[in-house]
PDB file of C-alpha atoms and ligand atoms in Angstrom:
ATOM      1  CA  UNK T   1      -0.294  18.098 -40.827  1.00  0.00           C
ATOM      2  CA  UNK T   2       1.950  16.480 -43.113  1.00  0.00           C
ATOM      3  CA  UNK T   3       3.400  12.787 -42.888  1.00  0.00           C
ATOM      4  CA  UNK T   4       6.709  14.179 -42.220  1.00  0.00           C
ATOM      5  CA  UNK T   5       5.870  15.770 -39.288  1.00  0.00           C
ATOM      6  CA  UNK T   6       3.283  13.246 -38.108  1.00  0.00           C
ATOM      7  CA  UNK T   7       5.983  10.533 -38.130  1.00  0.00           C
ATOM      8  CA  UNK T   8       8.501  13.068 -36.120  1.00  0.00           C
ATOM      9  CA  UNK T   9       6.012  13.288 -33.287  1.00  0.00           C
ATOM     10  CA  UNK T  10       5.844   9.160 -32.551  1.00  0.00           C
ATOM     11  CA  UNK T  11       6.933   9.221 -29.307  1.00  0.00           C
ATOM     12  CA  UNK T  12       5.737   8.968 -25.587  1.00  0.00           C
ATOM     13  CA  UNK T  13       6.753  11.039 -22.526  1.00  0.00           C
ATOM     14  CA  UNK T  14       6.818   9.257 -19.620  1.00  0.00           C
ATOM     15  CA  UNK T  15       6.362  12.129 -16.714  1.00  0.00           C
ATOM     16  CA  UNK T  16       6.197  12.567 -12.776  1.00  0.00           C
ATOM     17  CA  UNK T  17       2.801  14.574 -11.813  1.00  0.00           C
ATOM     18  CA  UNK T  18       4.465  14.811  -8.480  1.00  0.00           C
ATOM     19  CA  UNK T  19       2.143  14.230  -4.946  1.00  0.00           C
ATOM     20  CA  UNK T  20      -0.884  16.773  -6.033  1.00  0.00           C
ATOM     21  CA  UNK T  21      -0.148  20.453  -5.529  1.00  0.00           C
ATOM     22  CA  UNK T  22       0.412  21.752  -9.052  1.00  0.00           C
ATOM     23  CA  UNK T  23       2.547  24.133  -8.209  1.00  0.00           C
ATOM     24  CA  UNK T  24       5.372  20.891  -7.483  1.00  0.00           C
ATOM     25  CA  UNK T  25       5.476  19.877 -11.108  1.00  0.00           C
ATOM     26  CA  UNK T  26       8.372  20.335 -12.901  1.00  0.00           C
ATOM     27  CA  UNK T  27       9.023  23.164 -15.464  1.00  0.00           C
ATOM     28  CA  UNK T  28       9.718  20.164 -17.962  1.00  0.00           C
ATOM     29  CA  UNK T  29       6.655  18.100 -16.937  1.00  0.00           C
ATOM     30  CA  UNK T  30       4.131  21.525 -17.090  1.00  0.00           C
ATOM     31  CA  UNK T  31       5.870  22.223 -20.666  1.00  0.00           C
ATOM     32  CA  UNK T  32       4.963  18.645 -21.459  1.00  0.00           C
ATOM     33  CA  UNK T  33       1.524  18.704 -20.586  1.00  0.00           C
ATOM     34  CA  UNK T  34       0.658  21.574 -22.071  1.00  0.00           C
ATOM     35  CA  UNK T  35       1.717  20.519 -25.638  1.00  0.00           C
ATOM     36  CA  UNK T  36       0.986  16.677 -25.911  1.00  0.00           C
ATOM     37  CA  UNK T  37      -1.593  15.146 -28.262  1.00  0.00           C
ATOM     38  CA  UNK T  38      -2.404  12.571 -25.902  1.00  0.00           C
ATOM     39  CA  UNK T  39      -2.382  12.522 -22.436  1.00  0.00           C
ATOM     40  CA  UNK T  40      -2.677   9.241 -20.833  1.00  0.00           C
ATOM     41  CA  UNK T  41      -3.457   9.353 -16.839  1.00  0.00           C
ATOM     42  CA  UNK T  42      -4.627   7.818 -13.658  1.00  0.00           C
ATOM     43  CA  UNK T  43      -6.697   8.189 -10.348  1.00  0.00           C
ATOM     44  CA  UNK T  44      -3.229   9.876  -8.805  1.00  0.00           C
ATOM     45  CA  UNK T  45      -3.089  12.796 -10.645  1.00  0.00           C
ATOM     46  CA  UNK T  46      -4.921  15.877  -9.493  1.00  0.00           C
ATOM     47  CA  UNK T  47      -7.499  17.569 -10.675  1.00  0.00           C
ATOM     48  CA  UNK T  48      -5.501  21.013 -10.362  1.00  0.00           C
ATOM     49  CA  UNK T  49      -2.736  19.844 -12.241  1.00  0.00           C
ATOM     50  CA  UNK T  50      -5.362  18.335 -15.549  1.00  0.00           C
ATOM     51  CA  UNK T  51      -6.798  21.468 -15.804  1.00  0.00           C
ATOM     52  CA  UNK T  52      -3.412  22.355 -17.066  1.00  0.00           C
ATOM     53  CA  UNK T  53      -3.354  20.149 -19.935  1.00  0.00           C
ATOM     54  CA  UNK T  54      -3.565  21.258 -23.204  1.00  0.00           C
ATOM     55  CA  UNK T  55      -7.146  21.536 -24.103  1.00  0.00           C
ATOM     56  CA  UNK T  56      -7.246  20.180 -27.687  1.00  0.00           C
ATOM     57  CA  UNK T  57      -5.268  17.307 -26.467  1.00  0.00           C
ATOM     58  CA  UNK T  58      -6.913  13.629 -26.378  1.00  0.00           C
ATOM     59  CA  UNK T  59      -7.497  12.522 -22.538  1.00  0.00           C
ATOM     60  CA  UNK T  60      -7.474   8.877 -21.947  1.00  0.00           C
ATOM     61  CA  UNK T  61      -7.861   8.028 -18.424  1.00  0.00           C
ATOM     62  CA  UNK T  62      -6.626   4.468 -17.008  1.00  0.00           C
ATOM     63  CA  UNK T  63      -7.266   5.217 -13.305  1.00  0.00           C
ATOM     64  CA  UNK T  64      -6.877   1.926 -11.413  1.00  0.00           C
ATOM     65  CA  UNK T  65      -8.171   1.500  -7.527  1.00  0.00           C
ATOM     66  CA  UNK T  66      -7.135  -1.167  -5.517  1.00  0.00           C
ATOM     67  CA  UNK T  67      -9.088  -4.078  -6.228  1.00  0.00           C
ATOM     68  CA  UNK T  68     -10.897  -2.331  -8.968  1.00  0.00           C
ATOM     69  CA  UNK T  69      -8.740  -2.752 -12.202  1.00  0.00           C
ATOM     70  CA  UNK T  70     -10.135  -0.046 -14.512  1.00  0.00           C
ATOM     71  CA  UNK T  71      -7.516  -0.882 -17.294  1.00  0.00           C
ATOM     72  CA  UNK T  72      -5.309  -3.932 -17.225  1.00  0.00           C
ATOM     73  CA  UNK T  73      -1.470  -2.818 -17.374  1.00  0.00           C
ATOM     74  CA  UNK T  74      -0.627  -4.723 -20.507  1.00  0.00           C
ATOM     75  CA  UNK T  75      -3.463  -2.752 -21.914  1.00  0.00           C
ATOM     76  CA  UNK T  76      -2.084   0.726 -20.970  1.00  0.00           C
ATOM     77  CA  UNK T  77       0.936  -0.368 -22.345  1.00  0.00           C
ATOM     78  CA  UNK T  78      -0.933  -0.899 -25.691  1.00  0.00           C
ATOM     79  CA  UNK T  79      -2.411   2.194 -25.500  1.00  0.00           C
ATOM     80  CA  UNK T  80       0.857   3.882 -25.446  1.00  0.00           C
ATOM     81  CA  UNK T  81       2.150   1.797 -28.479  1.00  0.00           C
ATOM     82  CA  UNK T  82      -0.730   2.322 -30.628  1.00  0.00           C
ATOM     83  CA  UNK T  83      -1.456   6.521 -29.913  1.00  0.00           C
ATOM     84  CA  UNK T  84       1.869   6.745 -30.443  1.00  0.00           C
ATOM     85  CA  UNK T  85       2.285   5.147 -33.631  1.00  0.00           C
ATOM     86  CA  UNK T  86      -1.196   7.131 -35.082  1.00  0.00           C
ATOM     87  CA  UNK T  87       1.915   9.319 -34.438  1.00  0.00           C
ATOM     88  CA  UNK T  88       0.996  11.591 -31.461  1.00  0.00           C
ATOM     89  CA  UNK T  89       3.310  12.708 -28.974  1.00  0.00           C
ATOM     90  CA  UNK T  90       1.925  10.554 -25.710  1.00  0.00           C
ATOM     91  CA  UNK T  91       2.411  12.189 -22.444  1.00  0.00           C
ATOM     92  CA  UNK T  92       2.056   9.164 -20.203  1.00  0.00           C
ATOM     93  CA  UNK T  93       1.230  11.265 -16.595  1.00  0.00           C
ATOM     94  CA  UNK T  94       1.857   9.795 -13.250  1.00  0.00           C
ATOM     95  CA  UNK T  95       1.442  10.583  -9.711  1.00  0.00           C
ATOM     96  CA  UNK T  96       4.202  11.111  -7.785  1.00  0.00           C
ATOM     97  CA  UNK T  97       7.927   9.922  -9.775  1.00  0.00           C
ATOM     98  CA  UNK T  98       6.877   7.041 -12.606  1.00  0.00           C
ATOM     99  CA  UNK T  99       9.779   5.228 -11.412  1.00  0.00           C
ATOM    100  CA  UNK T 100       8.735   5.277  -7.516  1.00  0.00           C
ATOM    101  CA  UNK T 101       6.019   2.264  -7.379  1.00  0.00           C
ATOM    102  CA  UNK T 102       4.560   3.354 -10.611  1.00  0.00           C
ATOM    103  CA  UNK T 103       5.301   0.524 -13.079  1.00  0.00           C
ATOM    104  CA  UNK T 104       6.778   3.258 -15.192  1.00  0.00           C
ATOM    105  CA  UNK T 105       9.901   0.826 -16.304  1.00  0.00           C
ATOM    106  CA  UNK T 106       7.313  -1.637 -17.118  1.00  0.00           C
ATOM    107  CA  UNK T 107       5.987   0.450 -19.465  1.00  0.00           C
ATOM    108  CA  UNK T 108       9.430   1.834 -21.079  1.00  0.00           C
ATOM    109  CA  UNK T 109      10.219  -2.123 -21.359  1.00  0.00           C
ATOM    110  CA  UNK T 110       6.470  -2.183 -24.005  1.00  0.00           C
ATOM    111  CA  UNK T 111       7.642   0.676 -25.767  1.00  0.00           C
ATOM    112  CA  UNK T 112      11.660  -0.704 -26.722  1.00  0.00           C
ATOM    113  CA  UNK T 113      10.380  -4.076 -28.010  1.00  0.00           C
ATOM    114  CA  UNK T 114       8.419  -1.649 -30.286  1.00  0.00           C
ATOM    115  CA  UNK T 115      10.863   0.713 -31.021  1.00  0.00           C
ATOM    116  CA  UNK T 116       9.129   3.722 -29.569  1.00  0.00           C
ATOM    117  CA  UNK T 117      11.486   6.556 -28.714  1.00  0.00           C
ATOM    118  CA  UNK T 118      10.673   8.174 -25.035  1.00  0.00           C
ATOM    119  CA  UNK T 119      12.211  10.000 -22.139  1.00  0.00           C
ATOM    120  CA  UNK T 120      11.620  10.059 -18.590  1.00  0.00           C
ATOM    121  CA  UNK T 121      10.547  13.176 -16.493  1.00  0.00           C
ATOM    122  CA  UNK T 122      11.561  12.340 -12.904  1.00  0.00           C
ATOM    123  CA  UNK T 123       8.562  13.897 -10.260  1.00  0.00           C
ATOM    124  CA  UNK T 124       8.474  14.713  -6.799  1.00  0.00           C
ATOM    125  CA  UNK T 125       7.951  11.069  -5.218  1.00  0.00           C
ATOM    126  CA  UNK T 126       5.134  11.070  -1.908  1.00  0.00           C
ATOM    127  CA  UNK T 127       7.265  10.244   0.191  1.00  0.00           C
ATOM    128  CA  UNK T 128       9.458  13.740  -0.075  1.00  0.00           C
ATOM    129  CA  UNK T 129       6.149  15.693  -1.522  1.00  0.00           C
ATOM    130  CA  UNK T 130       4.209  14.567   1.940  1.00  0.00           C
ATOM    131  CA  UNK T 131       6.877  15.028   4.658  1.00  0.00           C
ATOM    132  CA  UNK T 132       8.350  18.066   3.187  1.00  0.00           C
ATOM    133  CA  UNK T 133       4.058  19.427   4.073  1.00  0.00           C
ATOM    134  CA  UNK T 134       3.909  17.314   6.629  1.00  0.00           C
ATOM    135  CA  UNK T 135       7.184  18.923   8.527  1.00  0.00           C
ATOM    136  CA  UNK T 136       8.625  15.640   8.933  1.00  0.00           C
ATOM    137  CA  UNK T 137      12.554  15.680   7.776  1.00  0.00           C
ATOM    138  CA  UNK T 138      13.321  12.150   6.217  1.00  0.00           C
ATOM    139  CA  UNK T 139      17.017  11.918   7.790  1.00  0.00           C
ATOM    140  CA  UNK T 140      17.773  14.375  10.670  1.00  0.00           C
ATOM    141  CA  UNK T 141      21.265  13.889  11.834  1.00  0.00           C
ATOM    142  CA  UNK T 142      19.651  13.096  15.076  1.00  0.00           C
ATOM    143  CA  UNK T 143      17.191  10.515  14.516  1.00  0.00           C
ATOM    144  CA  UNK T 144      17.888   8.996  11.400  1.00  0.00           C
ATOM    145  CA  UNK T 145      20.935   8.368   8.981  1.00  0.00           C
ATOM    146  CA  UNK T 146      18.835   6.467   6.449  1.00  0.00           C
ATOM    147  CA  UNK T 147      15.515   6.324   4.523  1.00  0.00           C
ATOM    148  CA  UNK T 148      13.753   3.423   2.916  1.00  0.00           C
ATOM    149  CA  UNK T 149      10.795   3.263   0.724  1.00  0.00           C
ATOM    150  CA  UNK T 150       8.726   0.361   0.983  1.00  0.00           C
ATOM    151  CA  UNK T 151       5.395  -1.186  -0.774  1.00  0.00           C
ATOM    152  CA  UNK T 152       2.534  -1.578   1.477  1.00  0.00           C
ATOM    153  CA  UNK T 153       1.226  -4.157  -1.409  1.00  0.00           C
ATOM    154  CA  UNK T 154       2.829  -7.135   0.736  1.00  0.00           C
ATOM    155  CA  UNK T 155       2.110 -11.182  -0.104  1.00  0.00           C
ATOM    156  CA  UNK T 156      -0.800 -12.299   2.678  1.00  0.00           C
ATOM    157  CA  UNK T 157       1.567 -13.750   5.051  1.00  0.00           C
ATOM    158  CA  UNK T 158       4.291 -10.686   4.987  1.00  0.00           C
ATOM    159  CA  UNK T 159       6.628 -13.089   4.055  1.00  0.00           C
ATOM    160  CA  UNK T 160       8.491 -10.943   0.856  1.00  0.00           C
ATOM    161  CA  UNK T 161       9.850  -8.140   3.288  1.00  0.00           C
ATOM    162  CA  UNK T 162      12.942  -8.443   5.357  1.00  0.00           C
ATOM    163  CA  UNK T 163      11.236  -7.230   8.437  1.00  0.00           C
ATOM    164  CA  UNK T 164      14.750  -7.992  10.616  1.00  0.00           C
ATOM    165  CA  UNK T 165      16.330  -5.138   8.281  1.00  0.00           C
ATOM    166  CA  UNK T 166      13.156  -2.719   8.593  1.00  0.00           C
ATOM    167  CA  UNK T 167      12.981  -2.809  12.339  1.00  0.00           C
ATOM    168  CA  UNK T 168      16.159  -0.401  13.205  1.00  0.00           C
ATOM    169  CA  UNK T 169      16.343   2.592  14.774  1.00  0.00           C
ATOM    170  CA  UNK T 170      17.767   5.778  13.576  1.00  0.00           C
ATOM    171  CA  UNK T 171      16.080   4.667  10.546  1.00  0.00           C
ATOM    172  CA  UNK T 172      12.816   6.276   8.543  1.00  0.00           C
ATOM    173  CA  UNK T 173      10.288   3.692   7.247  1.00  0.00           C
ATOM    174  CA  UNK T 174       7.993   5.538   4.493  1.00  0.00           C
ATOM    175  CA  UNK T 175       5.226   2.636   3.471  1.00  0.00           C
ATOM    176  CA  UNK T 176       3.033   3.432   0.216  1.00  0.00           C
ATOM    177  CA  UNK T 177      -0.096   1.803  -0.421  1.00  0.00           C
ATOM    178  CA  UNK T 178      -0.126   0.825   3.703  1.00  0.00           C
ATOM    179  CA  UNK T 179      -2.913   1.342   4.724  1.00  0.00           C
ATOM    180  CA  UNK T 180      -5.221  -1.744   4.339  1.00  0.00           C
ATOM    181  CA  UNK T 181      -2.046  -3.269   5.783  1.00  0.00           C
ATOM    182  CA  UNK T 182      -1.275  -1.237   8.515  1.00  0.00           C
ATOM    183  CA  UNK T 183      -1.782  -4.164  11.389  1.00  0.00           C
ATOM    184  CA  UNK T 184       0.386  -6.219   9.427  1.00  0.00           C
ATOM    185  CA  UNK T 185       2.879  -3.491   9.596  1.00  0.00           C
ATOM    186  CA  UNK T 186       2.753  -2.846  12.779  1.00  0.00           C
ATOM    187  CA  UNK T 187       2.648  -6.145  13.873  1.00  0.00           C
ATOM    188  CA  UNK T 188       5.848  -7.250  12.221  1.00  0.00           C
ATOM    189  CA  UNK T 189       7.681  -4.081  13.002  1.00  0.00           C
ATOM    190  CA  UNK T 190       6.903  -4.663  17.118  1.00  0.00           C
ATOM    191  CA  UNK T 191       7.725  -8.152  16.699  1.00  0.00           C
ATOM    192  CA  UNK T 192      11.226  -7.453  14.660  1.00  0.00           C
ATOM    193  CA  UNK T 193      12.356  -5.039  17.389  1.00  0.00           C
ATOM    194  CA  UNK T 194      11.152  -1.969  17.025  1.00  0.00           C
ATOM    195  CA  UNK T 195       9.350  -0.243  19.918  1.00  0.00           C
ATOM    196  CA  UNK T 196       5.560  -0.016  20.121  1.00  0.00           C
ATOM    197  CA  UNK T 197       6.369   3.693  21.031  1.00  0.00           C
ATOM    198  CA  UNK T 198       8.214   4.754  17.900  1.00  0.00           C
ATOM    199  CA  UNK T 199       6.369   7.480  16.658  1.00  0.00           C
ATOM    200  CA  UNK T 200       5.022   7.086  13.526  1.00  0.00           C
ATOM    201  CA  UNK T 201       2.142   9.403  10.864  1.00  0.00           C
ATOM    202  CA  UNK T 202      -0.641   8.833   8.456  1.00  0.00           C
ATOM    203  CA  UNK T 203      -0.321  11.806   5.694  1.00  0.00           C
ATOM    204  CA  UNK T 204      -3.299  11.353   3.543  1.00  0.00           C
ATOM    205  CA  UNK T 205      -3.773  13.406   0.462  1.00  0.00           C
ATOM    206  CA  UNK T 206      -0.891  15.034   1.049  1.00  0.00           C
ATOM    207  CA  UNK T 207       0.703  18.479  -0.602  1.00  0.00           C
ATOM    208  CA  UNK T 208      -3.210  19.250  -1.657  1.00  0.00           C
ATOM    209  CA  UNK T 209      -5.499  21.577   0.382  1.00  0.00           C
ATOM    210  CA  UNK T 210      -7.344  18.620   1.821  1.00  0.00           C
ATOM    211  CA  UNK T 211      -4.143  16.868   3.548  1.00  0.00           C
ATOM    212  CA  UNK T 212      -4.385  15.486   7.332  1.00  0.00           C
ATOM    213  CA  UNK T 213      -1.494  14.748   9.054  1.00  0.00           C
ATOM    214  CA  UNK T 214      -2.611  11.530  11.822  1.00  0.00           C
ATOM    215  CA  UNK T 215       0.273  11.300  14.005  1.00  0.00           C
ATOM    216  CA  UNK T 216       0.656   8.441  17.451  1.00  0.00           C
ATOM    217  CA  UNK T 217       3.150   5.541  17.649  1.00  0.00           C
ATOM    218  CA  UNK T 218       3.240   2.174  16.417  1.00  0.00           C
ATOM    219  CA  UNK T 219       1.003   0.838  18.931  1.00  0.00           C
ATOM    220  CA  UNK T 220      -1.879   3.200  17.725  1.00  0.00           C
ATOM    221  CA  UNK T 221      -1.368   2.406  13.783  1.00  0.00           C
ATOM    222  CA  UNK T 222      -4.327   0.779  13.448  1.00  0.00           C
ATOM    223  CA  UNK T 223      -6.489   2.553  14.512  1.00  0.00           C
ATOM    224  CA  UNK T 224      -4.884   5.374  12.325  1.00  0.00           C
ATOM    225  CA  UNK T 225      -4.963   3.815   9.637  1.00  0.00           C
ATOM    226  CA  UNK T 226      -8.215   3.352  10.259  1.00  0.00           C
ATOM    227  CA  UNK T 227      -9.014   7.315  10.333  1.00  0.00           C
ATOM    228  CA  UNK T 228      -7.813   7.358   6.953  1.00  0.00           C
ATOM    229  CA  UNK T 229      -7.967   7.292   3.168  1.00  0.00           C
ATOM    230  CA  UNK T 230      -6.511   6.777   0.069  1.00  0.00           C
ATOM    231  CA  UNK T 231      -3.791   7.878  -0.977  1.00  0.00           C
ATOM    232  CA  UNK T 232      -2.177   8.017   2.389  1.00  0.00           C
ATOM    233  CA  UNK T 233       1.220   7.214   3.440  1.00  0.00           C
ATOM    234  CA  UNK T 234       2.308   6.054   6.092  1.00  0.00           C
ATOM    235  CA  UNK T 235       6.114   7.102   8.043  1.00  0.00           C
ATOM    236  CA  UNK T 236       7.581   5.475  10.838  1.00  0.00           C
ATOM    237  CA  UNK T 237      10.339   6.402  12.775  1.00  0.00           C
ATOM    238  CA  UNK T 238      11.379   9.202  15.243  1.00  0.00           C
ATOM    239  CA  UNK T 239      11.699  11.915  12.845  1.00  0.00           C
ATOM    240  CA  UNK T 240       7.650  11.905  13.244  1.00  0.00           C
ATOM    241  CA  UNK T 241       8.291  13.398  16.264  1.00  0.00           C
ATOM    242  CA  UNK T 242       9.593  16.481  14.689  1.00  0.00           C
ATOM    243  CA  UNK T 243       6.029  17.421  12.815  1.00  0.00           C
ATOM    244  CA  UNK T 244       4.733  19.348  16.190  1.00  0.00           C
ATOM    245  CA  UNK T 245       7.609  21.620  15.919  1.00  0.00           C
ATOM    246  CA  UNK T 246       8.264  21.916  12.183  1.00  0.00           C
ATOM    247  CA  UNK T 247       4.481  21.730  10.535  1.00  0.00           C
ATOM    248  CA  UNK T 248       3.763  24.399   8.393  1.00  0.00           C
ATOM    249  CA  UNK T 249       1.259  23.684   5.917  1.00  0.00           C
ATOM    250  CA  UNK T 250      -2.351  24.904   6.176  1.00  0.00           C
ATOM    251  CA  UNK T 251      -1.945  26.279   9.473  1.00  0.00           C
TER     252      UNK T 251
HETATM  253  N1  LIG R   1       4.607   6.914  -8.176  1.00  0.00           N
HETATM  254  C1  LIG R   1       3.980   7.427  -6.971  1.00  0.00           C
HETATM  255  C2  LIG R   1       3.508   6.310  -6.063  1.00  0.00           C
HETATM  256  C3  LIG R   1       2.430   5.427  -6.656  1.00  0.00           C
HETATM  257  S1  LIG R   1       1.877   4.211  -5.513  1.00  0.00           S
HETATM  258  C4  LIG R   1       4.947   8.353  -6.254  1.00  0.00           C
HETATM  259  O1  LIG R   1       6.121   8.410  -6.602  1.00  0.00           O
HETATM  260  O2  LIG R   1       4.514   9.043  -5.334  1.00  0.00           O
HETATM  261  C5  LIG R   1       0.472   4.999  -4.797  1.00  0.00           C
HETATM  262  C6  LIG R   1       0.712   5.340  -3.349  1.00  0.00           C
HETATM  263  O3  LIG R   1       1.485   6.535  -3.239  1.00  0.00           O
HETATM  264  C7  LIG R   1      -0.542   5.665  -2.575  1.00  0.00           C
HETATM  265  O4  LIG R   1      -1.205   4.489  -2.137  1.00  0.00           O
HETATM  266  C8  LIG R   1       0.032   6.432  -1.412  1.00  0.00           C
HETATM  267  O5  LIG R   1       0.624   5.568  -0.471  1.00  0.00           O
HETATM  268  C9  LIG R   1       1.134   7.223  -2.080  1.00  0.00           C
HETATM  269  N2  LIG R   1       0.685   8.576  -2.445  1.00  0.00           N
HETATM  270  C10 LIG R   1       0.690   9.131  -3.663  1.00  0.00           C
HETATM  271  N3  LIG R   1       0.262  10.398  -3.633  1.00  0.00           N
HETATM  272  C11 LIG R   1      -0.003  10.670  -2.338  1.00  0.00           C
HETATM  273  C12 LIG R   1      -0.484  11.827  -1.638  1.00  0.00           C
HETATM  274  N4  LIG R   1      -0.757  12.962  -2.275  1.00  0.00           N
HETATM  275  N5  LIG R   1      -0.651  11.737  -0.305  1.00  0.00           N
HETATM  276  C13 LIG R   1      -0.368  10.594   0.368  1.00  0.00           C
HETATM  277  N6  LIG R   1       0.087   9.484  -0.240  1.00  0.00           N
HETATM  278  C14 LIG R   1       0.272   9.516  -1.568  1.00  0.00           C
END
C-alpha cells in the first residue's frame, strides 16, 4: 500500500451493532464492517453479527462486564487513536446506538483533541430493538404519551434520579443495566407514586433467538429480575400490558 493511501484511511467509524439480530444492522454499519482494518468491539455485540466482519481485518476485543473492567475506557480510547494513526480505518462497533449509554461521545471527544476524522453510524437502541420483539409499543395513544430512557447504573442511595418525575402514569420507563438494581427501582417507583400494579417486563437477550420476555407488575420486579440475565432490560408502564396481545417473536 502506498503512504498516500495509508494516510487517507486514518480514520475511525464509530457504529451502532444494534440489540443482536444481525439482520437489524444498518446497510451503512454492515458496509462498514465488512471493509474495516480494525474492528474494535465489546461483550454487546453478537456473535452473528462478527461473523460478518471482514476476515482479514484486525479484531481487538474490549468487552467490559460489570464489575469486571476488561479494558479501562481511557485505554479504548487510545486504542482508537493509535490503530488509527498506523493509519487503518477503525470501525469502533457497539451494541445497540453508541450514543444510547455507550460512552460513544466520550470517545469522539479522544479522537478531536487528536485530530482524528470520524463519523457516527446511529443503531437500533435496546430499548426499540427489544419491545419492537417483545410486542410492547413504547407510546400507545392509550397508555402512554411519552418515553424515557434511563440508566440502571444509579449512585448507592438512588439519590441522582428524579424519581418524583419517573413515577407518572401514561408514561413508559425503559431502565438499562437494571437489573442488579431492580429493588431499588421498584422501591422508589412505589414510593414516588406509582402503583405496585403497573405492569412492567424483563426482556433479556432480546431480538436474538434466545430472548425471554418476564412479564408481572412492579410488585413482582424482584423477583424478576431475579429470573434473569444480562443484558436484560427492564420496561415499566402499562404498555406492558399490550405484549399478551401483540407478541410475535419466536412463537
Ligand atoms: N448502547 C446500547 C446500550 C449499552 S448499555 C444500546 O443502545 O442498546 C447495556 C445495556 O443495554 C444492557 O445492560 C441492557 O440493559 C441493554 N441491552 C443491550 N442489548 C440488549 C439486548 N439484546 N437485550 C436486552 N437488553 C439489552
Amino acid at each position: 500500500m502506498s503512504l498516500s493511501s495509508t494516510a487517507s484511511k486514518c480514520f475511525v467509524s464509530l457504529v451502532g451493532a444494534g440489540p443482536g439480530d444481525p439482520d437489524l444492522l444498518t446497510m451503512k454499519a454492515y458496509r462498514l464492517i465488512q471493509t474495516a482494518d480494525v474492528v474494535v468491539y465489546d461483550r454487546l455485540v453478537s456473535e452473528e453479527i462478527m461473523a460478518l466482519v471482514n476476515p482479514n481485518a484486525e479484531l481487538l476485543f474490549v468487552g467490559k462486564k460489570l464489575n469486571h473492567h476488561c479494558v479501562p475506557q481511557d485505554q479504548i480510547n487510545q486504542i482508537l487513536v493509535d490503530k488509527a494513526k498506523e493509519g487503518k480505518h477503525v470501525v469502533r462497533l457497539k451494541g445497540g446506538d453508541p450514543f444510547i449509554f455507550g460512552r460513544g461521545g466520550e470517545e469522539l471527544e479522544t479522537l478531536v483533541d487528536n485530530a482524528i476524522a470520524f463519523e457516527v453510524v446511529p443503531g437500533i437502541t435496546a430499548a426499540s430493538g427489544c419491545s419492537a420483539y417483545a410486542g410492547i409499543p413504547l407510546t400507545h395513544r392509550d397508555h402512554a404519551q411519552s418515553v424515557q430512557f434511563i440508566t440502571g447504573h444509579l449512585k448507592k442511595d438512588g439519590q441522582d434520579v428524579q424519581w418524583q418525575s419517573l413515577a407518572q402514569n401514561n408514561h413508559t420507563l425503559v431502565f438499562y443495566m437494571g437489573l442488579k438494581q431492580a429493588p431499588t427501582i421498584r422501591q422508589n417507583l412505589t414510593e414516588h407514586g406509582l402503583s405496585i400494579d403497573t405492569p412492567c417486563a424483563i426482556i433479556e437477550r432480546g431480538t436474538t433467538t434466545k430472548q425471554r420476555v418476564l412479564t408481572g407488575v412492579l410488585s413482582d420486579l424482584d423477583n424478576l429480575a431475579e429470573q434473569a440475565i444480562s443484558p436484560s432490560l427492564i420496561i415499566v408502564g402499562s404498555v406492558v400490558s399490550l405484549h399478551q396481545q401483540l407478541s410475535w417473536f419466536g412463537e
